[in-house]
Coordinates of C-alpha atoms in Angstrom, one line a residue:
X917 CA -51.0 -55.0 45.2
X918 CA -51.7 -58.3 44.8
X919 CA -55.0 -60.0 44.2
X920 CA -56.2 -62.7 46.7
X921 CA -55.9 -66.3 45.5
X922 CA -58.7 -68.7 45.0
X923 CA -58.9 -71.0 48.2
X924 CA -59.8 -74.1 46.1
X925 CA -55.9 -74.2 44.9
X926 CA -53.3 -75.8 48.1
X927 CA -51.1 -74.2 50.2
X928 CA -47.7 -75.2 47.4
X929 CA -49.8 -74.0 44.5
X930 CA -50.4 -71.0 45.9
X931 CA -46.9 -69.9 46.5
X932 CA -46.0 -70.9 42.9
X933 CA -48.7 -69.0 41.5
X934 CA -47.9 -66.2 44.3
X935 CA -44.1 -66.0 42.7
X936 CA -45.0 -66.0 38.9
X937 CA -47.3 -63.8 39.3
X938 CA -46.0 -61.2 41.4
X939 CA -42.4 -61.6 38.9
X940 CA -44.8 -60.1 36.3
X941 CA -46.2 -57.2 37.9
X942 CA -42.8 -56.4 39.7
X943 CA -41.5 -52.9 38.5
X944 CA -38.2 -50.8 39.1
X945 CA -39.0 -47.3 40.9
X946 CA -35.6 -45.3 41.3
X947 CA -34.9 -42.8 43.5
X948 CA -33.7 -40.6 40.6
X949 CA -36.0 -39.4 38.6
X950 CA -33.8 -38.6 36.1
X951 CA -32.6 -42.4 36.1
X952 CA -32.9 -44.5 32.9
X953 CA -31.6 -48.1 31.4
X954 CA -30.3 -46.2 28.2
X955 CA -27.9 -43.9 30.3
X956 CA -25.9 -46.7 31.7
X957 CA -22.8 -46.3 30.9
X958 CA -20.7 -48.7 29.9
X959 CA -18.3 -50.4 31.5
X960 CA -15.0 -49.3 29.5
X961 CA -16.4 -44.8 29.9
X962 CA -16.8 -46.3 34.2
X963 CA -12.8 -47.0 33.5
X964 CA -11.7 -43.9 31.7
X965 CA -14.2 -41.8 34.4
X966 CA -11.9 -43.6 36.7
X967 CA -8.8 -42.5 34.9
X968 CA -9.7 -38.6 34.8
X969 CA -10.6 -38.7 38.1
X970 CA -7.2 -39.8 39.3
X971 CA -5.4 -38.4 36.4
X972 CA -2.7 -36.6 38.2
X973 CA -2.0 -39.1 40.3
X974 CA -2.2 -42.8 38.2
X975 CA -1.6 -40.4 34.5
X976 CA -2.9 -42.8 31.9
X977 CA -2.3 -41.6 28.1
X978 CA 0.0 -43.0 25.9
X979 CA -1.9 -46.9 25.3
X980 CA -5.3 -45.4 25.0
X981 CA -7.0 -45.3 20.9
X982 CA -7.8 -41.8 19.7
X983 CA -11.2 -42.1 20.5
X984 CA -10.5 -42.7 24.6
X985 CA -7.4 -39.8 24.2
X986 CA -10.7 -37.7 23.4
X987 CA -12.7 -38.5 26.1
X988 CA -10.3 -38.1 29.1
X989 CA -8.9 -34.5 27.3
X990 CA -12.9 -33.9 27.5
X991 CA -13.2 -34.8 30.7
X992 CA -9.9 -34.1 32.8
X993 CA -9.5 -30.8 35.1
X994 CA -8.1 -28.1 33.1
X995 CA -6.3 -27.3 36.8
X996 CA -3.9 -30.3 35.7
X997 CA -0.1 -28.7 36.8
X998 CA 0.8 -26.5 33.4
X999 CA 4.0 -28.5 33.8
X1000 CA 2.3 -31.8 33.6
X1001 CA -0.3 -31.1 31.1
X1002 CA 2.4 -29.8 28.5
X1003 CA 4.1 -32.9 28.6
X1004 CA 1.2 -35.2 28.6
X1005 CA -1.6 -33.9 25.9
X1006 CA -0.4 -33.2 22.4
X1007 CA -2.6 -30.9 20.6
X1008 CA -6.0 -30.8 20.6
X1009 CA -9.1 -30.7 22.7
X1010 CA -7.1 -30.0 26.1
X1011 CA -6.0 -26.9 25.1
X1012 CA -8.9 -25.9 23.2
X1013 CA -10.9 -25.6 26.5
X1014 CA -7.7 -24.1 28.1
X1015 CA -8.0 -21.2 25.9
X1016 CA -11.6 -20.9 26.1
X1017 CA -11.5 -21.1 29.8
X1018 CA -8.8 -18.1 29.9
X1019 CA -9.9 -16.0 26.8
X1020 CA -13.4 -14.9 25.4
X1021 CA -11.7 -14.7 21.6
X1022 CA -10.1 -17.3 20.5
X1023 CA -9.0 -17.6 17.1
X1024 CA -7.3 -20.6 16.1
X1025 CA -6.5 -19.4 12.2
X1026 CA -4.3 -17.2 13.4
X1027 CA -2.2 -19.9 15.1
X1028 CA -2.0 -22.1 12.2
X1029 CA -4.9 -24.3 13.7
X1030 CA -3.2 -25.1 16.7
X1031 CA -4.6 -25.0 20.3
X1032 CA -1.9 -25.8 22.0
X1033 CA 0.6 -23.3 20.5
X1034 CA -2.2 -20.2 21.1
X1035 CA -2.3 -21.3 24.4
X1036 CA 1.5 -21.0 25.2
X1037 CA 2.0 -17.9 22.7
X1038 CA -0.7 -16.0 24.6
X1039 CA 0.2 -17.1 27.8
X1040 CA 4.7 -16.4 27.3
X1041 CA 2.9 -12.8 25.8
X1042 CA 1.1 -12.1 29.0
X1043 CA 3.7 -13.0 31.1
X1044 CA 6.2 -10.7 29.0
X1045 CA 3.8 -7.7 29.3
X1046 CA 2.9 -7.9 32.9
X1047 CA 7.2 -8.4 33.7
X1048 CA 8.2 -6.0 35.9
X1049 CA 11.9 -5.4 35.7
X1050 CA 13.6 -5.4 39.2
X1051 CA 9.9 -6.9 40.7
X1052 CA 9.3 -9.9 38.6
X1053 CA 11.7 -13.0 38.8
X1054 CA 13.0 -13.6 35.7
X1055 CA 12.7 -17.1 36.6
X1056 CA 8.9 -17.1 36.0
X1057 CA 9.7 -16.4 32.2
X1058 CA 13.0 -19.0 32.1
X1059 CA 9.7 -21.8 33.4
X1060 CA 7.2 -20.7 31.1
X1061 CA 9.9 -21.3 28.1
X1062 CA 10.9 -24.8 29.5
X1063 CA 7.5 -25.8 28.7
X1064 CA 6.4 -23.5 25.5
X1065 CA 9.8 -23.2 23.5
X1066 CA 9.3 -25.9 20.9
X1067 CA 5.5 -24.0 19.9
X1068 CA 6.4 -20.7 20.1
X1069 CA 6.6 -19.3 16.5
X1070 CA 5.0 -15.5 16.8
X1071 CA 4.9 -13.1 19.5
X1072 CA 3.0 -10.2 20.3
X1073 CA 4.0 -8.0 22.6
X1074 CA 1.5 -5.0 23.5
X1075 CA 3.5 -3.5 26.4
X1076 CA 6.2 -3.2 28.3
X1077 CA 6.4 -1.8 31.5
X1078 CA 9.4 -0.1 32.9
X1079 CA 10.8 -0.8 36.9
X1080 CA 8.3 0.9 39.6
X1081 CA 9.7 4.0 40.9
X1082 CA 9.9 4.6 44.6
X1083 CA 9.0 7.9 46.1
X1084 CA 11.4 10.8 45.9
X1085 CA 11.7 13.7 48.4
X1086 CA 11.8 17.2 47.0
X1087 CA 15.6 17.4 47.1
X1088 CA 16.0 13.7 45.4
X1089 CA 13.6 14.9 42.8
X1090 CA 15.7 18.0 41.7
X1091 CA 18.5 16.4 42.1
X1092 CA 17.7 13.4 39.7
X1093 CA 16.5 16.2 36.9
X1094 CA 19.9 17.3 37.0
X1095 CA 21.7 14.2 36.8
X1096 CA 19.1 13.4 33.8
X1097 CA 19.7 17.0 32.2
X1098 CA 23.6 16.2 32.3
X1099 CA 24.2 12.6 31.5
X1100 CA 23.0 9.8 28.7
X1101 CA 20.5 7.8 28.5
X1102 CA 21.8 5.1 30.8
X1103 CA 20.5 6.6 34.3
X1104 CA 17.2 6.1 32.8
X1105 CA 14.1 3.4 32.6
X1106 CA 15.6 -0.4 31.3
X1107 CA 12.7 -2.9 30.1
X1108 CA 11.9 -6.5 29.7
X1109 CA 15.6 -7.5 28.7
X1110 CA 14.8 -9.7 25.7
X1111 CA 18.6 -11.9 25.9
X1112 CA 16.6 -14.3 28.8
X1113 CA 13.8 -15.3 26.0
X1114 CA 14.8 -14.9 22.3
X1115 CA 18.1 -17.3 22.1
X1116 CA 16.1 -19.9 24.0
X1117 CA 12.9 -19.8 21.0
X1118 CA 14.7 -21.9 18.2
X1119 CA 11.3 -21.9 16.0
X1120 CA 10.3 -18.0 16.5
X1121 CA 9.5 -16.9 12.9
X1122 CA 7.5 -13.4 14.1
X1123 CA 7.9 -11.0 16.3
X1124 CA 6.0 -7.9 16.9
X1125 CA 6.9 -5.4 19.8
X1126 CA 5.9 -1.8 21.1
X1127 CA 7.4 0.1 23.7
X1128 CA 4.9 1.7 25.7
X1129 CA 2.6 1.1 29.0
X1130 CA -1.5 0.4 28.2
X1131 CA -4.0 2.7 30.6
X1132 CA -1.2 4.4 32.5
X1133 CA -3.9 6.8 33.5
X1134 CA -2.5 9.8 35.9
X1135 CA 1.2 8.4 35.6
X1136 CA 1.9 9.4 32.3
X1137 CA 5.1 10.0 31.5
X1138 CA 6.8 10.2 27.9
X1139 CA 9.4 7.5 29.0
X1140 CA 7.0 5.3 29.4
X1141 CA 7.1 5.2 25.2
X1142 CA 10.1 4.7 24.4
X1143 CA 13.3 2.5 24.5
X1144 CA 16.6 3.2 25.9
X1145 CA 19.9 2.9 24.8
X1146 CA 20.1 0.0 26.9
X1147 CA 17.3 -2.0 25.8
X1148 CA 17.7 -1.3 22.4
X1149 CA 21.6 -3.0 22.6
X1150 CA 20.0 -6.3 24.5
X1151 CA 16.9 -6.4 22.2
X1152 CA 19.7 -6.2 19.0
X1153 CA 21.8 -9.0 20.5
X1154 CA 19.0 -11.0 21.4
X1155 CA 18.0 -10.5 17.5
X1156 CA 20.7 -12.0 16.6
X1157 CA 20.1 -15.3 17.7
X1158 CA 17.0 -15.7 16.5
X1159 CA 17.6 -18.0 13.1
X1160 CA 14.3 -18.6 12.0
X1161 CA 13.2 -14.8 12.2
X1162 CA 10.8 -13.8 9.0
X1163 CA 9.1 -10.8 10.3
X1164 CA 10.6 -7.9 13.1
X1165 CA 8.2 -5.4 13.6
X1166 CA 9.1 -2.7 16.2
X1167 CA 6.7 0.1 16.4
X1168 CA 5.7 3.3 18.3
X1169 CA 8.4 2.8 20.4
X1170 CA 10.1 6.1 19.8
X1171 CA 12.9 4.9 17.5
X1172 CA 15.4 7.4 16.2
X1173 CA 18.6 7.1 14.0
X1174 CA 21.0 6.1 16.9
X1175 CA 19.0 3.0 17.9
X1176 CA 18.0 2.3 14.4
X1177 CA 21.6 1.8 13.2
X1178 CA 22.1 -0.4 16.1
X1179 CA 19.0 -3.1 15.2
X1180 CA 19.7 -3.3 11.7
X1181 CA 23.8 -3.8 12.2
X1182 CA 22.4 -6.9 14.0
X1183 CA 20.0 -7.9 11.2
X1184 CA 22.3 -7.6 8.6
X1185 CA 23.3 -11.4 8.9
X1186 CA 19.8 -12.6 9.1
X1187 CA 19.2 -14.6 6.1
X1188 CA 15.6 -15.8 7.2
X1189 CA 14.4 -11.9 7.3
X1190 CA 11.9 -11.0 4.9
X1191 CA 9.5 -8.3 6.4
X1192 CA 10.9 -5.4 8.9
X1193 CA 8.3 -2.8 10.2
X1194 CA 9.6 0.3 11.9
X1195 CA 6.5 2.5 11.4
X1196 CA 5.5 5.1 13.7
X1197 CA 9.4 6.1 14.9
X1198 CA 11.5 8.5 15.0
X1199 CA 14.1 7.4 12.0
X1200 CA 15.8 9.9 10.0
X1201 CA 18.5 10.1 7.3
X1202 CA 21.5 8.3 8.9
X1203 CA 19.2 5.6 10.0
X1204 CA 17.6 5.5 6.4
X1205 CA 21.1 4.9 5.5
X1206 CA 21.4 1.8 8.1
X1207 CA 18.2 0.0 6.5
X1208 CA 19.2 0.8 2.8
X1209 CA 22.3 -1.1 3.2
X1210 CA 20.6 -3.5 4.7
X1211 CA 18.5 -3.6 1.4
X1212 CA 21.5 -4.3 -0.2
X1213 CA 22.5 -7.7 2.0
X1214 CA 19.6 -9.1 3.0
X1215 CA 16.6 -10.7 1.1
X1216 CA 14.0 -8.6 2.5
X1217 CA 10.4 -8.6 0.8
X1218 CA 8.4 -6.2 3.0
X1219 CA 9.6 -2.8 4.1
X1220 CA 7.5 -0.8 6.1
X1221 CA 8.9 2.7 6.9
X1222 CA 5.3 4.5 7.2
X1223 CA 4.8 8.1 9.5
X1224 CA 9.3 8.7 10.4
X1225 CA 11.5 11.8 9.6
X1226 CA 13.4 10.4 6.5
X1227 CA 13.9 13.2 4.0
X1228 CA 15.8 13.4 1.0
X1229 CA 18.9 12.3 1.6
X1230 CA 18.0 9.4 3.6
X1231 CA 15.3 8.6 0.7
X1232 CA 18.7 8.7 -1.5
X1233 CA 20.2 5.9 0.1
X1234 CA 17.3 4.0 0.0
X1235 CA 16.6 4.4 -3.5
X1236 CA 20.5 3.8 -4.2
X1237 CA 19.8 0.2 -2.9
X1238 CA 16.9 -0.1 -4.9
X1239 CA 18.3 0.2 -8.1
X1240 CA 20.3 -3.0 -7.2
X1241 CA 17.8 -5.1 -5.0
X1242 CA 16.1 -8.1 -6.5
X1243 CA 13.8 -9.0 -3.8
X1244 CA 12.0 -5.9 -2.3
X1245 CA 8.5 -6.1 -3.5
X1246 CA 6.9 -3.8 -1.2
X1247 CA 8.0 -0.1 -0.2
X1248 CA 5.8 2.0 2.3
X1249 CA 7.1 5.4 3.1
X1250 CA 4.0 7.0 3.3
X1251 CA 4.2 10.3 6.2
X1252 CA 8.1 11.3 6.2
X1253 CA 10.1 14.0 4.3
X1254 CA 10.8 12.8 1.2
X1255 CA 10.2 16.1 -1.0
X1256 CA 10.7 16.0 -4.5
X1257 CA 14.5 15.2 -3.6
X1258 CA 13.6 11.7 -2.4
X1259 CA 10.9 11.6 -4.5
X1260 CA 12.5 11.3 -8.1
X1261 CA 15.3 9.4 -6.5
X1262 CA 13.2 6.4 -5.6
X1263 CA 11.3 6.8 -9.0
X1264 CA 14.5 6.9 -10.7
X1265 CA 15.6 3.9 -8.9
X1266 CA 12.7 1.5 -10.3
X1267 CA 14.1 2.1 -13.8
X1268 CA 16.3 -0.4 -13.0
X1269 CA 14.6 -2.1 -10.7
X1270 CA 12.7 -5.1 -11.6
X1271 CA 10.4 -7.0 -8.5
X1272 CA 9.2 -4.2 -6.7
X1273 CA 5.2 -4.2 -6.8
X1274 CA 4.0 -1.7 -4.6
X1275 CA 5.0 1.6 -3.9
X1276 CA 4.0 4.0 -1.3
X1277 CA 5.1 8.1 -1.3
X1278 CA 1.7 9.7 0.1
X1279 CA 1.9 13.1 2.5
X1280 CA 5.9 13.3 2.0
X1281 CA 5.2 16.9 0.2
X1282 CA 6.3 16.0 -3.3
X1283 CA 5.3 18.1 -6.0
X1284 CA 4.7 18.0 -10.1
X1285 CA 8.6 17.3 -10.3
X1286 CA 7.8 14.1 -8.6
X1287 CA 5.0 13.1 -10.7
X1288 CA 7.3 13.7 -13.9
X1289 CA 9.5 11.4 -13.2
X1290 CA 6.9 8.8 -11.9
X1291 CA 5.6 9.4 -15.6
X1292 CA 9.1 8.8 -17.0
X1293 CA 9.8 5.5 -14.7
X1294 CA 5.8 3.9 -15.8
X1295 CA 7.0 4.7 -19.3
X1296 CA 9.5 1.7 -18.6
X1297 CA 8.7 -0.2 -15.8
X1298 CA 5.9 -3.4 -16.4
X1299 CA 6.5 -4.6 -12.9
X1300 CA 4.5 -2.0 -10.3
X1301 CA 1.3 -2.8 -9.5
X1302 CA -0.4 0.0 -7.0
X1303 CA 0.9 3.5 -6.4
X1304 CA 0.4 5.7 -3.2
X1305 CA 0.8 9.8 -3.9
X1306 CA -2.3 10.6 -2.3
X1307 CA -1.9 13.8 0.4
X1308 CA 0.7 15.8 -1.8
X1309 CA 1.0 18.5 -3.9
X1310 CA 1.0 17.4 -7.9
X1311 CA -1.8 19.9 -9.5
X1312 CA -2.3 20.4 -13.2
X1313 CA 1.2 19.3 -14.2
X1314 CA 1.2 16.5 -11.9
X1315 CA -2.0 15.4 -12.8
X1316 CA -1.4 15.9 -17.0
X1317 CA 1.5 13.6 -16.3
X1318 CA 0.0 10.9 -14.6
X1319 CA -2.5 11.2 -17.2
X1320 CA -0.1 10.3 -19.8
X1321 CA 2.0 7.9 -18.3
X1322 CA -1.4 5.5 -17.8
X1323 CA -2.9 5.6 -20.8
X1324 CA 0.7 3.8 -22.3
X1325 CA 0.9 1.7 -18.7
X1326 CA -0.9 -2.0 -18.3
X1327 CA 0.2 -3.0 -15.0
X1328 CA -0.5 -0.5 -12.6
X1329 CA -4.0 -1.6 -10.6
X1330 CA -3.9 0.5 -7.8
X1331 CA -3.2 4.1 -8.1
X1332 CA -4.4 6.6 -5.0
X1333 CA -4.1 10.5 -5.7
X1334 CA -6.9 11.6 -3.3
X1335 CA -5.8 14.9 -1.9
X1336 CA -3.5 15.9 -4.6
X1337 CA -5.2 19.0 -6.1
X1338 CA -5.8 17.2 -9.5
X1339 CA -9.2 18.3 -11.0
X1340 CA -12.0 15.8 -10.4
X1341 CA -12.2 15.3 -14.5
X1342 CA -8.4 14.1 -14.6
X1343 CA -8.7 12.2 -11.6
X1344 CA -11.9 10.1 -13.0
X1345 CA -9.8 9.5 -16.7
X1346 CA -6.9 8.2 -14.4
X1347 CA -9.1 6.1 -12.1
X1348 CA -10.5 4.6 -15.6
X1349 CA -7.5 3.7 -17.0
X1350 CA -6.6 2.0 -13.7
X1351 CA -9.7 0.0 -13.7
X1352 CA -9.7 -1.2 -17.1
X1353 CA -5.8 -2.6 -16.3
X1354 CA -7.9 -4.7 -13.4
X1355 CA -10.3 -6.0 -15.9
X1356 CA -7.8 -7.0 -18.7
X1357 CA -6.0 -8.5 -15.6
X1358 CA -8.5 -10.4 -14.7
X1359 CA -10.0 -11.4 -18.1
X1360 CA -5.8 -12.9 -18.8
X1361 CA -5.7 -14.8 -15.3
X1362 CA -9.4 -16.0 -14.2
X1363 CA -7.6 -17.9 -11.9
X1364 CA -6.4 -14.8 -9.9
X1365 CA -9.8 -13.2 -10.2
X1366 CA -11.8 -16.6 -8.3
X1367 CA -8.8 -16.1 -5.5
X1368 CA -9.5 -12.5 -5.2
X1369 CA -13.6 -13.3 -5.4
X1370 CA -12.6 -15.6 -2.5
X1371 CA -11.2 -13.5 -0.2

C-alpha cells in the first residue's frame, strides 16, 4: 500500500510523486510459483520447441548446427512414423532413447557404438522370431528391410517358429502319422524362409541362428528343434548371397550329415568366411568330410565343431585338410567320437601344420595312444598355444608322455587334463611347466601382458 502524501505539496506534485514512487515499490507476483526470470527461454529454444512440435508435419533438419540437431532429437516424439524417422535422424541421440524406450539392456559396444544400427538389428531380429510362416505377411519383413538394410551387419536369431497347426480329428491324426512314417521330410514343418531377407542385406558380416521355439510349454514337440530339408536348401541358397559374410553360426538346430553337406557346398565360394560354428548338431563322418574340404578352399580361422557324432573317420578328413591349411588357427571338437583313430590323425596332421593355435579334443574317449603322439607332434611343432584333452582316458602312460613332451615345449600356455586319470603329482609338474611358458611369454612381450592385464 501506499503511504498518504503530505497535503502541503499541489494536486500536479502529488501525482508525480504518486508515479515515482509507486514505480519503485511495484513488484511482479506470478501465478506460477515455479515461475522465474532465469528460466526464460530464449528466443531461438521457443523456435526449435516450435519445430519438434510440428515435426512431422513442417520436418526441419538438414540446415540446423549440431548443437540444434541435438536438441530437437532430445525433444521430438519417439512415435515419429519408423519410416520417417529412418530417413531423417542419422545416428545418435534419437535412437538412443528409441532403444531405451523398447529395451531395459542396452549395450551399444556390441553394435560397434551405434544406436541406430542396435535399434534396427534388434528390431529385423524380433520381427524374424515372432514370423509365423503361412500367418505372418512376409511383407512386414520386405518393409522393415527397406528401412534397416544399409545398418544391418549381425543378426541374432533366438527362434524360429514353425506354421500353427490346425486341429485334427482322430482319423486325420492317424492318418497324417502314416503319411509321415512313409514319406520324406517334405510333408513336414517349413520355417522363416531366409531367401526374402539375406540377398537384400549387402553389409551382413554375422549371422547366428538356432532352430527351435522359446517357452513352448505343453506343446512340445521335437520338430519344433530342428530344420527340414526344406529350410535347410533356402537357408543354403540364401547363404550364398551374402558377400560380406565373416561368421555363420548355426546351432542346436538338429543338424545331421545330409543338411550339413548341403550348407557347406554353398559356403565353399565364400571368400569373406572366417568363423563357422555348428556346435550342438547332429554331424557325423560324411558331413565331417563336407567341412574338411571346405578347410581346404576356404580361408576359415575359427572352426567350432563342439558336442556332434564325428568319429574317426570323419576326424580323418579333417585332419587330412589340416596338414595343408594355412589359415585355421582354432579347432574345437571337444564331445564327439574321435577315439584314438581321430585322435592321432589330427595330431599327426599339425606336424605339418604351421598356424593352428588352439586345439580342442576333450571327452572324445582318446586314450595313452593319443597322448603319444601329441608328445611326438609338441616335439616339433612351436606354433600351439592351449590344448583341450580334459574328460578322456590317458592314465600313467598318457600322463608320463605329456610330461615329457612339456618339459622340451615353450609355447604351449594352456594345457587342460582335468579328468584324465593322471595322478595329481604329474598333473601339478605339467601345470608348472605350462605356467612358467606364460611367464617367459610374458617377460619376452610386456606388451602382450599390459593387453591381457587390460582385459
Amino acid at each position: 500500500m501506499v503511504n498518504a502524501l503530505p497535503e502541503s505539496k499541489s494536486k500536479s506534485t502529488q501525482a508525480c510523486y504518486s508515479f515515482f514512487y509507486c514505480r519503485n515499490m511495484r513488484r511482479i507476483i506470478a501465478e506460477d510459483l515455479d515461475w522465474s526470470l532465469a528460466t526464460v527461454s530464449s528466443l531461438s529454444n521457443l523456435c526449435l520447441q516450435c519445430i519438434v512440435n510440428n515435426f512431422e508435419e513442417r520436418p526441419i533438419y538438414e540446415d540446423l548446427t549440431s548443437s540444434e540437431k541435438d536438441f530437437i532429437q532430445n525433444r521430438v516424439s519417439l512415435s515419429l512414423p519408423l519410416h520417417f524417422a529412418a530417413n531423417v535422424f542419422p545416428d545418435g541421440v534419437y535412437w538412443k532413447r528409441c532403444c531405451e524406450q523398447k529395451w531395459k539392456v542396452c549395450d551399444v559396444s556390441n553394435y560397434g557404438e551405434s544406436w541406430k544400427r542396435m535399434f534396427f538389428e534388434r528390431q529385423l531380429e524380433n520381427i524374424v522370431e515372432l514370423f509365423v510362416p503361412g500367418i505372418t505377411e512376409p511383407k512386414t519383413v520386405l518393409d522393415m528391410v527397406t528401412l534397416c538394410k544399409d545398418h544391418i551387419k549381425k543378426l541374432n536369431i533366438a527362434q524360429l517358429l514353425p506354421p500353427v497347426k490346425e486341429p485334427q480329428t482322430e482319423d486325420e491324426e492317424q492318418a497324417s502319422e502314416l503319411t509321415l512314417a512313409n514319406e520324406d521330410d517334405k510333408s513336414g514343418m517349413d520355417h522363416f524362409d531366409f531367401r526374402i531377407l539375406l540377398g537384400k542385406l549387402t553389409n551382413l558380416e554375422e549371422l547366428h541362428l538356432v532352430y527351435k521355439v522359446k517357452s513352448c510349454g505343453m506343446n512340445f514337440e521335437w520338430s519344433m528343434f530342428e530344420m527340414t530339408n526344406r529350410d535347410c536348401e533356402s537357408l543354403a541358397k540364401a547363404l550364398k548371397s551374402c558377400k560380406k559374410l565373416k561368421l555363420f553360426r548355426l546351432h542346436l538346430s538338429h543338424l545331421e550329415d545330409k543338411k550339413c553337406r548341403l550348407l557347406v557346398k554353398y559356403l565353399l565360394d565364400h571368400t569373406s568366411l572366417r568363423t563357422l560354428d555348428f556346435s550342438h548338431n547332429v554331424i557325423g563322418d560324411s558331413g565331417a568330410r563336407a567341412i574338411g574340404k571346405l578347410l581346404t578352399k576356404s580361408k576359415l580361422e575359427i572352426l567350432n565343431l563342439y558336442d556332434n557324432n564325428i568319429g574317426g573317420p570323419g576326424a580323418k578328413a579333417i585332419a587330412q585338410a589340416l596338414s595343408k591349411n594355412t589359415t585355421l588357427v582354432s579347432l574345437n571338437l571337444c564331445l564327439n567320437r574321435l577315439k584314438d583313430e581321430g585322435g592321432q590323425a589330427i595330431c599327426k596332421a599339425l606336424l605339418n601344420n604351421k598356424t593352428l593355435l588352439h586345439l580342442q579334443l576333450g571327452a572324445n574317449g582318446v586314450t595313452w595312444l593319443t597322448a603319444l603322439s601329441l608328445s611326438s607332434m609338441l616335439a616339433q611343432n612351436n606354433t600351439l598355444k592351449s590344448i583341450n584333452l580334459s574328460c578322456n582316458t590317458l592314465g600313467e602312460v598318457g600322463g608320463n608322455a605329456l610330461e615329457e613332451a612339456m618339459s622340451r615345449n615353450t609355447s604351449v600356455t594352456e594345457c587342460s587334463i582335468h579328468l584324465t586319470d593322471i595322478e595329481e603329482r604329474r598333473v601339478s609338474v605339467i601345470n608348472q611347466m605350462v605356467w612358467n611358458n606364460q611367464f617367459r611369454k610374458q617377460e619376452t612381450n610386456p606388451r602382450e601382458k599390459n593387453t591381457e592385464n587390460a582385459n
